[in-house]
């Protein structure tokens, strides 16, 4: 297996040191040894070197926890899953350690800059049943957003179009004359001077759908770093949260058929929360 790893990995990777430090493991978690017999059709996992990540401010509030799912209320700027430049600073990595749940995994996702409710499965066996709810559109989702008020915009309105997000591009786009794949009901709940709190009820879940739909109505969400124009925001700049909140989730439980309805503890306008481990842990009680 040692020879196989050297053949597969770039020359700059110190395979010998990683084997000594037991950083290669099989699916079972057992470390790969230099002299292990070659095993075809076998997955080998490894722990890569991680750069220093700035601490993302704010608590992860646990709204609900049982033997199958955990519902959390995440702050802005915190990635749902470990990816790219955000590994330790992600909901999954934080909570696996905090809650002692090594198999914890998200059932759906929120953008890193979006706040609010996120559902996670406690064990792998529960992920499929709850994930199927989202795929079948059997989850009622309500978001709220802070955005400018347009007196000439008739509300409520249902926005229906085709949203496409190409890999490698930051912004999504509306494709004219393509089949509808994104639908959102937009309502104005309250007005505060030039701004209003909008209730958004999506029946689909395309990437950046809500942000793009409000931008298309001429009322881009306050604090959006991508719409209408892409801003150059540093990775450790937490001063202007996107004013978009995943505020409600409702569904019939696929296991026991009980009707479940969860609400975020947060409200608009969202503000940057203090950075401290204590704050993060207090939300888990």
PDB file of C-alpha atoms in Angstrom:
ATOM      1  CA  UNK A   1       0.000   0.000   0.000  1.00  0.00           C
ATOM      2  CA  UNK A   2       2.938   2.309   0.645  1.00  0.00           C
ATOM      3  CA  UNK A   3       4.181   1.830  -2.918  1.00  0.00           C
ATOM      4  CA  UNK A   4       0.675   2.404  -4.278  1.00  0.00           C
ATOM      5  CA  UNK A   5       0.312   5.676  -2.358  1.00  0.00           C
ATOM      6  CA  UNK A   6       3.637   6.951  -3.707  1.00  0.00           C
ATOM      7  CA  UNK A   7       2.502   6.125  -7.217  1.00  0.00           C
ATOM      8  CA  UNK A   8      -0.827   7.926  -6.835  1.00  0.00           C
ATOM      9  CA  UNK A   9       0.211  11.065  -4.944  1.00  0.00           C
ATOM     10  CA  UNK A  10       2.332  14.010  -6.168  1.00  0.00           C
ATOM     11  CA  UNK A  11       6.070  13.816  -5.540  1.00  0.00           C
ATOM     12  CA  UNK A  12       6.014  16.646  -2.999  1.00  0.00           C
ATOM     13  CA  UNK A  13       3.774  14.633  -0.622  1.00  0.00           C
ATOM     14  CA  UNK A  14       5.828  13.031   2.161  1.00  0.00           C
ATOM     15  CA  UNK A  15       4.082   9.654   2.097  1.00  0.00           C
ATOM     16  CA  UNK A  16       6.531   8.052   4.535  1.00  0.00           C
ATOM     17  CA  UNK A  17       5.909  10.722   7.180  1.00  0.00           C
ATOM     18  CA  UNK A  18       2.139  10.541   6.725  1.00  0.00           C
ATOM     19  CA  UNK A  19       2.245   6.762   7.133  1.00  0.00           C
ATOM     20  CA  UNK A  20       4.324   7.094  10.317  1.00  0.00           C
ATOM     21  CA  UNK A  21       1.843   9.639  11.692  1.00  0.00           C
ATOM     22  CA  UNK A  22      -1.065   7.311  10.787  1.00  0.00           C
ATOM     23  CA  UNK A  23      -2.701   9.970   8.629  1.00  0.00           C
ATOM     24  CA  UNK A  24      -3.824   7.429   6.022  1.00  0.00           C
ATOM     25  CA  UNK A  25      -6.752   5.276   7.153  1.00  0.00           C
ATOM     26  CA  UNK A  26      -9.147   2.739   5.674  1.00  0.00           C
ATOM     27  CA  UNK A  27     -12.947   3.051   5.815  1.00  0.00           C
ATOM     28  CA  UNK A  28     -12.851   1.196   9.128  1.00  0.00           C
ATOM     29  CA  UNK A  29     -10.582   3.842  10.619  1.00  0.00           C
ATOM     30  CA  UNK A  30      -7.616   1.453  10.844  1.00  0.00           C
ATOM     31  CA  UNK A  31      -4.334   3.133   9.865  1.00  0.00           C
ATOM     32  CA  UNK A  32      -2.704   2.140   6.573  1.00  0.00           C
ATOM     33  CA  UNK A  33       0.742   0.591   7.081  1.00  0.00           C
ATOM     34  CA  UNK A  34       3.698   0.824   4.729  1.00  0.00           C
ATOM     35  CA  UNK A  35       3.883  -2.938   4.231  1.00  0.00           C
ATOM     36  CA  UNK A  36       0.139  -3.680   4.000  1.00  0.00           C
ATOM     37  CA  UNK A  37      -0.650  -5.904   1.026  1.00  0.00           C
ATOM     38  CA  UNK A  38      -2.128  -3.982  -1.885  1.00  0.00           C
ATOM     39  CA  UNK A  39      -5.948  -4.014  -1.697  1.00  0.00           C
ATOM     40  CA  UNK A  40      -7.820  -3.314  -4.952  1.00  0.00           C
ATOM     41  CA  UNK A  41     -11.185  -1.485  -4.915  1.00  0.00           C
ATOM     42  CA  UNK A  42     -10.379   0.044  -1.515  1.00  0.00           C
ATOM     43  CA  UNK A  43     -10.890   3.607  -0.334  1.00  0.00           C
ATOM     44  CA  UNK A  44      -8.014   5.237   1.550  1.00  0.00           C
ATOM     45  CA  UNK A  45      -8.652   8.441   3.471  1.00  0.00           C
ATOM     46  CA  UNK A  46      -6.166  10.971   4.766  1.00  0.00           C
ATOM     47  CA  UNK A  47      -5.994  14.076   6.923  1.00  0.00           C
ATOM     48  CA  UNK A  48      -4.562  16.978   4.939  1.00  0.00           C
ATOM     49  CA  UNK A  49      -2.695  19.962   6.302  1.00  0.00           C
ATOM     50  CA  UNK A  50      -5.102  22.790   7.085  1.00  0.00           C
ATOM     51  CA  UNK A  51      -4.337  26.472   7.013  1.00  0.00           C
ATOM     52  CA  UNK A  52      -5.201  28.711   9.921  1.00  0.00           C
ATOM     53  CA  UNK A  53      -8.832  29.801   9.758  1.00  0.00           C
ATOM     54  CA  UNK A  54     -10.238  32.934  11.401  1.00  0.00           C
ATOM     55  CA  UNK A  55     -12.837  32.159  14.069  1.00  0.00           C
ATOM     56  CA  UNK A  56     -16.321  32.846  12.737  1.00  0.00           C
ATOM     57  CA  UNK A  57     -18.271  34.896  15.290  1.00  0.00           C
ATOM     58  CA  UNK A  58     -21.590  33.788  16.682  1.00  0.00           C
ATOM     59  CA  UNK A  59     -23.221  30.856  18.418  1.00  0.00           C
ATOM     60  CA  UNK A  60     -24.684  27.749  16.832  1.00  0.00           C
ATOM     61  CA  UNK A  61     -27.983  27.437  18.689  1.00  0.00           C
ATOM     62  CA  UNK A  62     -29.402  23.925  18.930  1.00  0.00           C
ATOM     63  CA  UNK A  63     -33.136  24.367  18.387  1.00  0.00           C
ATOM     64  CA  UNK A  64     -34.009  20.654  18.544  1.00  0.00           C
ATOM     65  CA  UNK A  65     -32.174  17.388  19.112  1.00  0.00           C
ATOM     66  CA  UNK A  66     -33.400  13.804  19.198  1.00  0.00           C
ATOM     67  CA  UNK A  67     -32.045  10.363  18.263  1.00  0.00           C
ATOM     68  CA  UNK A  68     -32.407  11.029  14.519  1.00  0.00           C
ATOM     69  CA  UNK A  69     -31.980  14.737  13.741  1.00  0.00           C
ATOM     70  CA  UNK A  70     -30.501  17.952  15.062  1.00  0.00           C
ATOM     71  CA  UNK A  71     -31.940  21.332  14.046  1.00  0.00           C
ATOM     72  CA  UNK A  72     -29.515  24.223  14.508  1.00  0.00           C
ATOM     73  CA  UNK A  73     -29.748  27.972  14.068  1.00  0.00           C
ATOM     74  CA  UNK A  74     -26.478  28.970  12.441  1.00  0.00           C
ATOM     75  CA  UNK A  75     -24.875  32.427  12.348  1.00  0.00           C
ATOM     76  CA  UNK A  76     -23.818  34.114   9.107  1.00  0.00           C
ATOM     77  CA  UNK A  77     -20.346  33.482   7.656  1.00  0.00           C
ATOM     78  CA  UNK A  78     -20.244  29.885   8.933  1.00  0.00           C
ATOM     79  CA  UNK A  79     -20.095  27.197   6.238  1.00  0.00           C
ATOM     80  CA  UNK A  80     -22.544  24.300   6.546  1.00  0.00           C
ATOM     81  CA  UNK A  81     -19.957  21.692   5.526  1.00  0.00           C
ATOM     82  CA  UNK A  82     -16.153  21.608   5.438  1.00  0.00           C
ATOM     83  CA  UNK A  83     -14.988  22.660   1.990  1.00  0.00           C
ATOM     84  CA  UNK A  84     -12.344  24.828   0.369  1.00  0.00           C
ATOM     85  CA  UNK A  85     -11.012  27.419   2.793  1.00  0.00           C
ATOM     86  CA  UNK A  86     -13.637  26.612   5.435  1.00  0.00           C
ATOM     87  CA  UNK A  87     -12.981  23.334   7.217  1.00  0.00           C
ATOM     88  CA  UNK A  88     -12.760  23.699  10.980  1.00  0.00           C
ATOM     89  CA  UNK A  89     -15.025  26.736  10.774  1.00  0.00           C
ATOM     90  CA  UNK A  90     -18.077  24.810   9.596  1.00  0.00           C
ATOM     91  CA  UNK A  91     -21.252  23.639  11.300  1.00  0.00           C
ATOM     92  CA  UNK A  92     -20.449  19.955  10.764  1.00  0.00           C
ATOM     93  CA  UNK A  93     -16.904  20.035  12.154  1.00  0.00           C
ATOM     94  CA  UNK A  94     -17.820  22.236  15.117  1.00  0.00           C
ATOM     95  CA  UNK A  95     -20.840  20.203  16.158  1.00  0.00           C
ATOM     96  CA  UNK A  96     -19.365  16.749  15.640  1.00  0.00           C
ATOM     97  CA  UNK A  97     -16.899  17.677  18.353  1.00  0.00           C
ATOM     98  CA  UNK A  98     -19.219  19.755  20.550  1.00  0.00           C
ATOM     99  CA  UNK A  99     -22.067  17.228  20.543  1.00  0.00           C
ATOM    100  CA  UNK A 100     -19.958  14.068  20.352  1.00  0.00           C
ATOM    101  CA  UNK A 101     -21.692  12.945  17.149  1.00  0.00           C
ATOM    102  CA  UNK A 102     -19.023  11.700  14.698  1.00  0.00           C
ATOM    103  CA  UNK A 103     -21.546  10.790  11.968  1.00  0.00           C
ATOM    104  CA  UNK A 104     -23.433  14.114  12.064  1.00  0.00           C
ATOM    105  CA  UNK A 105     -24.118  15.319   8.507  1.00  0.00           C
ATOM    106  CA  UNK A 106     -26.367  17.982   6.926  1.00  0.00           C
ATOM    107  CA  UNK A 107     -29.620  16.975   5.247  1.00  0.00           C
ATOM    108  CA  UNK A 108     -29.640  20.174   3.162  1.00  0.00           C
ATOM    109  CA  UNK A 109     -27.431  23.251   2.919  1.00  0.00           C
ATOM    110  CA  UNK A 110     -27.409  26.962   3.517  1.00  0.00           C
ATOM    111  CA  UNK A 111     -25.025  29.390   1.849  1.00  0.00           C
ATOM    112  CA  UNK A 112     -22.129  30.344   4.109  1.00  0.00           C
ATOM    113  CA  UNK A 113     -23.395  33.930   4.369  1.00  0.00           C
ATOM    114  CA  UNK A 114     -27.005  32.919   5.079  1.00  0.00           C
ATOM    115  CA  UNK A 115     -28.200  32.578   8.680  1.00  0.00           C
ATOM    116  CA  UNK A 116     -30.852  30.384  10.225  1.00  0.00           C
ATOM    117  CA  UNK A 117     -32.200  26.857  10.417  1.00  0.00           C
ATOM    118  CA  UNK A 118     -30.208  23.876   9.200  1.00  0.00           C
ATOM    119  CA  UNK A 119     -31.204  20.223   9.635  1.00  0.00           C
ATOM    120  CA  UNK A 120     -28.588  17.530  10.253  1.00  0.00           C
ATOM    121  CA  UNK A 121     -28.855  13.750  10.580  1.00  0.00           C
ATOM    122  CA  UNK A 122     -27.378  12.226  13.745  1.00  0.00           C
ATOM    123  CA  UNK A 123     -26.309   9.014  11.979  1.00  0.00           C
ATOM    124  CA  UNK A 124     -25.768   8.064   8.330  1.00  0.00           C
ATOM    125  CA  UNK A 125     -28.780   5.757   8.314  1.00  0.00           C
ATOM    126  CA  UNK A 126     -31.135   8.690   8.972  1.00  0.00           C
ATOM    127  CA  UNK A 127     -29.780  10.995   6.296  1.00  0.00           C
ATOM    128  CA  UNK A 128     -31.644   9.362   3.395  1.00  0.00           C
ATOM    129  CA  UNK A 129     -35.187   9.540   4.847  1.00  0.00           C
ATOM    130  CA  UNK A 130     -34.876  13.222   5.792  1.00  0.00           C
ATOM    131  CA  UNK A 131     -32.979  14.217   2.664  1.00  0.00           C
ATOM    132  CA  UNK A 132     -35.771  12.700   0.573  1.00  0.00           C
ATOM    133  CA  UNK A 133     -38.184  15.246   2.094  1.00  0.00           C
ATOM    134  CA  UNK A 134     -36.237  18.085   0.489  1.00  0.00           C
ATOM    135  CA  UNK A 135     -35.852  16.270  -2.825  1.00  0.00           C
ATOM    136  CA  UNK A 136     -39.619  15.632  -2.939  1.00  0.00           C
ATOM    137  CA  UNK A 137     -40.354  19.263  -1.908  1.00  0.00           C
ATOM    138  CA  UNK A 138     -42.235  18.118   1.183  1.00  0.00           C
ATOM    139  CA  UNK A 139     -40.547  20.649   3.475  1.00  0.00           C
ATOM    140  CA  UNK A 140     -42.212  24.038   3.954  1.00  0.00           C
ATOM    141  CA  UNK A 141     -39.463  26.677   4.163  1.00  0.00           C
ATOM    142  CA  UNK A 142     -39.881  30.327   5.112  1.00  0.00           C
ATOM    143  CA  UNK A 143     -37.075  32.855   4.801  1.00  0.00           C
ATOM    144  CA  UNK A 144     -37.070  36.499   5.784  1.00  0.00           C
ATOM    145  CA  UNK A 145     -34.968  39.192   4.192  1.00  0.00           C
ATOM    146  CA  UNK A 146     -34.261  42.867   4.755  1.00  0.00           C
ATOM    147  CA  UNK A 147     -34.328  44.789   1.476  1.00  0.00           C
ATOM    148  CA  UNK A 148     -35.343  48.177   0.043  1.00  0.00           C
ATOM    149  CA  UNK A 149     -39.028  48.976  -0.479  1.00  0.00           C
ATOM    150  CA  UNK A 150     -40.276  49.851  -3.948  1.00  0.00           C
ATOM    151  CA  UNK A 151     -43.614  51.655  -3.880  1.00  0.00           C
ATOM    152  CA  UNK A 152     -44.234  50.708  -7.520  1.00  0.00           C
ATOM    153  CA  UNK A 153     -43.796  46.966  -6.863  1.00  0.00           C
ATOM    154  CA  UNK A 154     -47.095  45.105  -6.487  1.00  0.00           C
ATOM    155  CA  UNK A 155     -46.886  42.478  -3.752  1.00  0.00           C
ATOM    156  CA  UNK A 156     -47.293  39.654  -3.047  1.00  0.00           C
ATOM    157  CA  UNK A 157     -45.736  38.314  -6.220  1.00  0.00           C
ATOM    158  CA  UNK A 158     -44.629  34.870  -7.336  1.00  0.00           C
ATOM    159  CA  UNK A 159     -41.305  34.854  -9.164  1.00  0.00           C
ATOM    160  CA  UNK A 160     -40.908  31.932 -11.573  1.00  0.00           C
ATOM    161  CA  UNK A 161     -37.913  31.512 -13.869  1.00  0.00           C
ATOM    162  CA  UNK A 162     -34.901  29.355 -14.689  1.00  0.00           C
ATOM    163  CA  UNK A 163     -31.879  29.872 -12.414  1.00  0.00           C
ATOM    164  CA  UNK A 164     -28.502  28.497 -13.426  1.00  0.00           C
ATOM    165  CA  UNK A 165     -25.294  28.494 -11.391  1.00  0.00           C
ATOM    166  CA  UNK A 166     -22.248  27.335 -13.324  1.00  0.00           C
ATOM    167  CA  UNK A 167     -19.384  25.703 -11.504  1.00  0.00           C
ATOM    168  CA  UNK A 168     -16.481  28.076 -10.954  1.00  0.00           C
ATOM    169  CA  UNK A 169     -18.641  31.207 -11.193  1.00  0.00           C
ATOM    170  CA  UNK A 170     -19.630  33.200  -8.128  1.00  0.00           C
ATOM    171  CA  UNK A 171     -22.931  34.554  -9.445  1.00  0.00           C
ATOM    172  CA  UNK A 172     -25.964  32.646 -10.652  1.00  0.00           C
ATOM    173  CA  UNK A 173     -28.029  33.891 -13.588  1.00  0.00           C
ATOM    174  CA  UNK A 174     -31.568  33.809 -14.922  1.00  0.00           C
ATOM    175  CA  UNK A 175     -31.836  31.986 -18.245  1.00  0.00           C
ATOM    176  CA  UNK A 176     -34.609  33.430 -20.381  1.00  0.00           C
ATOM    177  CA  UNK A 177     -36.996  31.114 -22.261  1.00  0.00           C
ATOM    178  CA  UNK A 178     -35.755  28.061 -20.348  1.00  0.00           C
ATOM    179  CA  UNK A 179     -38.052  25.719 -18.367  1.00  0.00           C
ATOM    180  CA  UNK A 180     -38.972  27.038 -14.917  1.00  0.00           C
ATOM    181  CA  UNK A 181     -36.866  25.490 -12.159  1.00  0.00           C
ATOM    182  CA  UNK A 182     -37.088  28.176  -9.454  1.00  0.00           C
ATOM    183  CA  UNK A 183     -40.195  29.591  -7.772  1.00  0.00           C
ATOM    184  CA  UNK A 184     -40.541  31.982  -4.825  1.00  0.00           C
ATOM    185  CA  UNK A 185     -43.517  33.780  -3.290  1.00  0.00           C
ATOM    186  CA  UNK A 186     -42.435  37.241  -2.102  1.00  0.00           C
ATOM    187  CA  UNK A 187     -44.499  39.184   0.464  1.00  0.00           C
ATOM    188  CA  UNK A 188     -43.817  42.399   2.378  1.00  0.00           C
ATOM    189  CA  UNK A 189     -44.359  41.762   6.100  1.00  0.00           C
ATOM    190  CA  UNK A 190     -43.356  45.121   7.574  1.00  0.00           C
ATOM    191  CA  UNK A 191     -41.852  48.424   6.524  1.00  0.00           C
ATOM    192  CA  UNK A 192     -39.168  50.439   8.332  1.00  0.00           C
ATOM    193  CA  UNK A 193     -38.491  53.640   6.447  1.00  0.00           C
ATOM    194  CA  UNK A 194     -36.797  52.856   3.142  1.00  0.00           C
ATOM    195  CA  UNK A 195     -36.468  49.168   4.001  1.00  0.00           C
ATOM    196  CA  UNK A 196     -38.842  46.316   4.583  1.00  0.00           C
ATOM    197  CA  UNK A 197     -38.853  42.801   6.001  1.00  0.00           C
ATOM    198  CA  UNK A 198     -39.908  40.384   3.273  1.00  0.00           C
ATOM    199  CA  UNK A 199     -41.333  36.907   3.789  1.00  0.00           C
ATOM    200  CA  UNK A 200     -39.986  34.527   1.151  1.00  0.00           C
ATOM    201  CA  UNK A 201     -41.610  31.145   0.539  1.00  0.00           C
ATOM    202  CA  UNK A 202     -39.615  29.113  -1.983  1.00  0.00           C
ATOM    203  CA  UNK A 203     -41.032  25.912  -3.449  1.00  0.00           C
ATOM    204  CA  UNK A 204     -37.653  25.065  -4.998  1.00  0.00           C
ATOM    205  CA  UNK A 205     -34.105  25.327  -3.722  1.00  0.00           C
ATOM    206  CA  UNK A 206     -31.769  26.505  -6.467  1.00  0.00           C
ATOM    207  CA  UNK A 207     -28.396  27.964  -5.498  1.00  0.00           C
ATOM    208  CA  UNK A 208     -28.750  31.726  -4.778  1.00  0.00           C
ATOM    209  CA  UNK A 209     -32.422  31.538  -5.775  1.00  0.00           C
ATOM    210  CA  UNK A 210     -33.758  33.997  -3.195  1.00  0.00           C
ATOM    211  CA  UNK A 211     -30.905  36.442  -3.625  1.00  0.00           C
ATOM    212  CA  UNK A 212     -31.312  36.419  -7.393  1.00  0.00           C
ATOM    213  CA  UNK A 213     -35.109  36.698  -7.265  1.00  0.00           C
ATOM    214  CA  UNK A 214     -35.074  39.785  -5.033  1.00  0.00           C
ATOM    215  CA  UNK A 215     -32.314  41.327  -7.115  1.00  0.00           C
ATOM    216  CA  UNK A 216     -34.482  40.723 -10.181  1.00  0.00           C
ATOM    217  CA  UNK A 217     -37.357  42.589  -8.524  1.00  0.00           C
ATOM    218  CA  UNK A 218     -35.090  45.585  -7.968  1.00  0.00           C
ATOM    219  CA  UNK A 219     -34.870  45.015  -4.206  1.00  0.00           C
ATOM    220  CA  UNK A 220     -31.477  43.336  -3.584  1.00  0.00           C
ATOM    221  CA  UNK A 221     -30.990  41.991  -0.071  1.00  0.00           C
ATOM    222  CA  UNK A 222     -29.062  44.274   2.278  1.00  0.00           C
ATOM    223  CA  UNK A 223     -25.473  43.122   2.784  1.00  0.00           C
ATOM    224  CA  UNK A 224     -25.360  40.872  -0.297  1.00  0.00           C
ATOM    225  CA  UNK A 225     -21.732  40.660  -1.521  1.00  0.00           C
ATOM    226  CA  UNK A 226     -22.739  39.194  -4.920  1.00  0.00           C
ATOM    227  CA  UNK A 227     -25.905  40.933  -6.105  1.00  0.00           C
ATOM    228  CA  UNK A 228     -26.275  43.346  -7.798  1.00  0.00           C
ATOM    229  CA  UNK A 229     -22.464  43.568  -8.050  1.00  0.00           C
ATOM    230  CA  UNK A 230     -19.719  41.322  -6.746  1.00  0.00           C
ATOM    231  CA  UNK A 231     -17.806  42.956  -3.907  1.00  0.00           C
ATOM    232  CA  UNK A 232     -14.231  42.183  -2.891  1.00  0.00           C
ATOM    233  CA  UNK A 233     -14.818  41.104   0.723  1.00  0.00           C
ATOM    234  CA  UNK A 234     -11.963  39.634   2.779  1.00  0.00           C
ATOM    235  CA  UNK A 235     -12.523  36.150   4.167  1.00  0.00           C
ATOM    236  CA  UNK A 236     -12.178  37.444   7.734  1.00  0.00           C
ATOM    237  CA  UNK A 237     -14.473  40.453   7.247  1.00  0.00           C
ATOM    238  CA  UNK A 238     -17.565  39.717   9.334  1.00  0.00           C
ATOM    239  CA  UNK A 239     -18.835  43.285   9.594  1.00  0.00           C
ATOM    240  CA  UNK A 240     -21.781  43.205   7.166  1.00  0.00           C
ATOM    241  CA  UNK A 241     -23.949  40.080   7.462  1.00  0.00           C
ATOM    242  CA  UNK A 242     -26.233  39.213   4.588  1.00  0.00           C
ATOM    243  CA  UNK A 243     -29.730  40.091   5.800  1.00  0.00           C
ATOM    244  CA  UNK A 244     -31.238  36.745   4.805  1.00  0.00           C
ATOM    245  CA  UNK A 245     -32.582  34.381   7.456  1.00  0.00           C
ATOM    246  CA  UNK A 246     -33.863  30.817   7.082  1.00  0.00           C
ATOM    247  CA  UNK A 247     -36.526  31.412   9.707  1.00  0.00           C
ATOM    248  CA  UNK A 248     -38.940  28.440   9.577  1.00  0.00           C
ATOM    249  CA  UNK A 249     -38.939  24.738   8.668  1.00  0.00           C
ATOM    250  CA  UNK A 250     -42.059  22.523   8.746  1.00  0.00           C
ATOM    251  CA  UNK A 251     -42.560  18.914   7.621  1.00  0.00           C
ATOM    252  CA  UNK A 252     -44.167  15.589   8.458  1.00  0.00           C
ATOM    253  CA  UNK A 253     -41.490  13.374   9.969  1.00  0.00           C
ATOM    254  CA  UNK A 254     -40.719  10.493   7.571  1.00  0.00           C
ATOM    255  CA  UNK A 255     -40.176   8.053  10.442  1.00  0.00           C
ATOM    256  CA  UNK A 256     -43.032   8.685  12.884  1.00  0.00           C
ATOM    257  CA  UNK A 257     -45.286  10.988  10.758  1.00  0.00           C
ATOM    258  CA  UNK A 258     -45.364  13.648  13.511  1.00  0.00           C
ATOM    259  CA  UNK A 259     -45.801  17.205  12.213  1.00  0.00           C
ATOM    260  CA  UNK A 260     -42.700  19.246  13.076  1.00  0.00           C
ATOM    261  CA  UNK A 261     -42.353  23.035  12.916  1.00  0.00           C
ATOM    262  CA  UNK A 262     -39.181  24.884  13.903  1.00  0.00           C
ATOM    263  CA  UNK A 263     -38.446  28.620  14.122  1.00  0.00           C
ATOM    264  CA  UNK A 264     -35.171  30.516  14.210  1.00  0.00           C
ATOM    265  CA  UNK A 265     -34.204  32.386  17.361  1.00  0.00           C
ATOM    266  CA  UNK A 266     -32.730  35.157  15.240  1.00  0.00           C
ATOM    267  CA  UNK A 267     -34.522  38.177  13.807  1.00  0.00           C
ATOM    268  CA  UNK A 268     -33.784  40.944  11.328  1.00  0.00           C
ATOM    269  CA  UNK A 269     -31.702  43.029  11.157  1.00  0.00           C
ATOM    270  CA  UNK A 270     -28.891  40.531  11.773  1.00  0.00           C
ATOM    271  CA  UNK A 271     -25.807  41.831  13.517  1.00  0.00           C
ATOM    272  CA  UNK A 272     -22.325  40.385  13.905  1.00  0.00           C
ATOM    273  CA  UNK A 273     -22.233  38.387  17.150  1.00  0.00           C
ATOM    274  CA  UNK A 274     -19.286  38.319  19.587  1.00  0.00           C
ATOM    275  CA  UNK A 275     -16.407  35.980  18.792  1.00  0.00           C
ATOM    276  CA  UNK A 276     -15.858  33.613  21.708  1.00  0.00           C
ATOM    277  CA  UNK A 277     -15.884  29.896  22.399  1.00  0.00           C
ATOM    278  CA  UNK A 278     -18.091  30.560  25.390  1.00  0.00           C
ATOM    279  CA  UNK A 279     -20.754  32.115  23.174  1.00  0.00           C
ATOM    280  CA  UNK A 280     -20.680  29.125  20.889  1.00  0.00           C
ATOM    281  CA  UNK A 281     -21.065  26.653  23.713  1.00  0.00           C
ATOM    282  CA  UNK A 282     -23.825  28.536  25.466  1.00  0.00           C
ATOM    283  CA  UNK A 283     -25.992  28.009  22.389  1.00  0.00           C
ATOM    284  CA  UNK A 284     -25.720  24.270  22.766  1.00  0.00           C
ATOM    285  CA  UNK A 285     -27.314  24.001  26.208  1.00  0.00           C
TER     286      UNK A 285
END
